[in-house]
Short mmCIF file of C-alpha atoms in Angstrom, two decimals:
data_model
loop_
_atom_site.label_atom_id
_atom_site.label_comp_id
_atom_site.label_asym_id
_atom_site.label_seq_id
_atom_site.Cartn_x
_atom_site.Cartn_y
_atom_site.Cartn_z
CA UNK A 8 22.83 3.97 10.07
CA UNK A 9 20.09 4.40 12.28
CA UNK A 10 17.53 3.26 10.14
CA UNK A 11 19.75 -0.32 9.75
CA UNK A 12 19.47 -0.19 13.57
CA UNK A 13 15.53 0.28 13.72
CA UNK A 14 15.17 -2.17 11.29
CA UNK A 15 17.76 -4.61 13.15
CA UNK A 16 19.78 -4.78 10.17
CA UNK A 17 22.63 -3.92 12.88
CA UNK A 18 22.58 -3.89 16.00
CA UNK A 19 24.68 -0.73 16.96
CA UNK A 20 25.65 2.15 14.51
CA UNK A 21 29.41 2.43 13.92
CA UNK A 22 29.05 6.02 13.94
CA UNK A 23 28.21 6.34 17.35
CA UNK A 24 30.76 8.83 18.97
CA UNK A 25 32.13 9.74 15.44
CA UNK A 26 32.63 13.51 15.11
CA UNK A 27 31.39 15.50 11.72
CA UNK A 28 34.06 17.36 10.15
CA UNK A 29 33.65 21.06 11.01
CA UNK A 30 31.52 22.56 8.22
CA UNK A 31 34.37 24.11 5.78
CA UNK A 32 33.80 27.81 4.05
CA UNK A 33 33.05 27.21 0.39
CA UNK A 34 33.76 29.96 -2.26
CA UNK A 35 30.74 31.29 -3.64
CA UNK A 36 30.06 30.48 -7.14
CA UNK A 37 30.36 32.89 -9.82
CA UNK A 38 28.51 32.30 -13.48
CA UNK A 39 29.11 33.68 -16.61
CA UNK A 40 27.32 36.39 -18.18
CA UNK A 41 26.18 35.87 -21.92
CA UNK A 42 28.75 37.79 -23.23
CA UNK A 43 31.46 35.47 -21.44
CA UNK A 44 30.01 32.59 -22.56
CA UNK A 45 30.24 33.71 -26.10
CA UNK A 46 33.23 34.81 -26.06
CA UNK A 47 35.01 31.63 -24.23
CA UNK A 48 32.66 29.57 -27.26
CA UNK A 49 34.56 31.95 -29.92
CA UNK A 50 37.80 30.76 -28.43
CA UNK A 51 37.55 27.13 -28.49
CA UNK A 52 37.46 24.79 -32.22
CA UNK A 53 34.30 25.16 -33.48
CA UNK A 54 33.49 20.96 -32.78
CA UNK A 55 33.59 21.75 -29.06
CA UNK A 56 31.38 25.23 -29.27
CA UNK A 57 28.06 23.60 -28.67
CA UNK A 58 29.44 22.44 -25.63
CA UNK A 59 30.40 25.49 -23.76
CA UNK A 60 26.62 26.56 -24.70
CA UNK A 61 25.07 23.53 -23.34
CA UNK A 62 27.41 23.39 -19.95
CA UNK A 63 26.74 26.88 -19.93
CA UNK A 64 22.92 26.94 -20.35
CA UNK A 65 22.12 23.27 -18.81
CA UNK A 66 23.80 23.14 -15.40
CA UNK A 67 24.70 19.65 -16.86
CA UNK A 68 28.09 18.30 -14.87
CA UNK A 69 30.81 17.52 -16.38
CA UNK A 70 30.33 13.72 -16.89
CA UNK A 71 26.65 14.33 -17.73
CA UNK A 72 27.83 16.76 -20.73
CA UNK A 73 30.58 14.26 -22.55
CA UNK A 74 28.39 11.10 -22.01
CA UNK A 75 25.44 13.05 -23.97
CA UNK A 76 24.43 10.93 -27.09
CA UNK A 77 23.05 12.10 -30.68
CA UNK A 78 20.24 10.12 -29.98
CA UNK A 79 19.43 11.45 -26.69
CA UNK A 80 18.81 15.05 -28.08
CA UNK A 81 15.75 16.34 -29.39
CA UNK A 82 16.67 20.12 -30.88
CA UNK A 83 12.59 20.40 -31.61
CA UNK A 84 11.23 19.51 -28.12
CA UNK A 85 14.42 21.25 -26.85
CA UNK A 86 14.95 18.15 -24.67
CA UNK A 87 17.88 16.38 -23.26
CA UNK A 88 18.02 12.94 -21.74
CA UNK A 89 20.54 12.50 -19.61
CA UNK A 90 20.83 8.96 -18.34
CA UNK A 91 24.44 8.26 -17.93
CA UNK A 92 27.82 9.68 -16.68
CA UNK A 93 31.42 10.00 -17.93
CA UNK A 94 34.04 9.35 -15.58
CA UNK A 95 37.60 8.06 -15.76
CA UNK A 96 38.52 4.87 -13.48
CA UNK A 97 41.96 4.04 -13.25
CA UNK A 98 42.83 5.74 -16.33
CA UNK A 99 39.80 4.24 -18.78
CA UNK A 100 37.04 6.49 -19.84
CA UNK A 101 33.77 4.41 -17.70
CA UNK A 102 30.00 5.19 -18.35
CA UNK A 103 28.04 5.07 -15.67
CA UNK A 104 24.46 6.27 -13.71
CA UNK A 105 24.44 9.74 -13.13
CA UNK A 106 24.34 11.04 -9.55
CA UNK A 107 20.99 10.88 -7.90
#
């Protein structure tokens, strides 16, 4: 907002006096070790095993990981493009840009 007000796209920040929310306490992350992560992939039907893998071993989100094309892998430059999203809007499966 203060860069619209240098550049006199506005001519007084609506945030003035707005307080931040107090900085809330996250839970630290915990990660699987390989041996989790082959044994939740031993659980799950085989179609949906080189998934867990590739959310495990990408740090792809969610959205990233189910919007992944065919086309967009390439197993001998181990390379992944990921260029769109999966999200559901009002109950319909949407692709979209992926987060910055």
């Amino acid at each position: 907002m203060t860069t619209a007000v240098i550049d006199g796209a506005i001519l007084r920040s609506p945030c003035l006096g707005v307080e931040l929310p107090a900085e809330m306490n996250h839970e630290e992350m915990h990660f699987l070790s390989l041996e989790q992560v082959a044994a939740l992939a031993g659980t799950v039907d085989g179609r949906f095993r080189v998934a867990i893998y590739t959310a495990a071993y990408t740090g792809l989100r969610a959205g990233e990981l189910w919007a992944l094309k065919v086309s967009r892998v390439n197993l001998l430059r181990r390379r992944l493009e990921v260029v769109e999203s999966l999200s559901e809007v009002r109950g319909k499966l949407v692709r979209g840009p992926t987060k910055t």
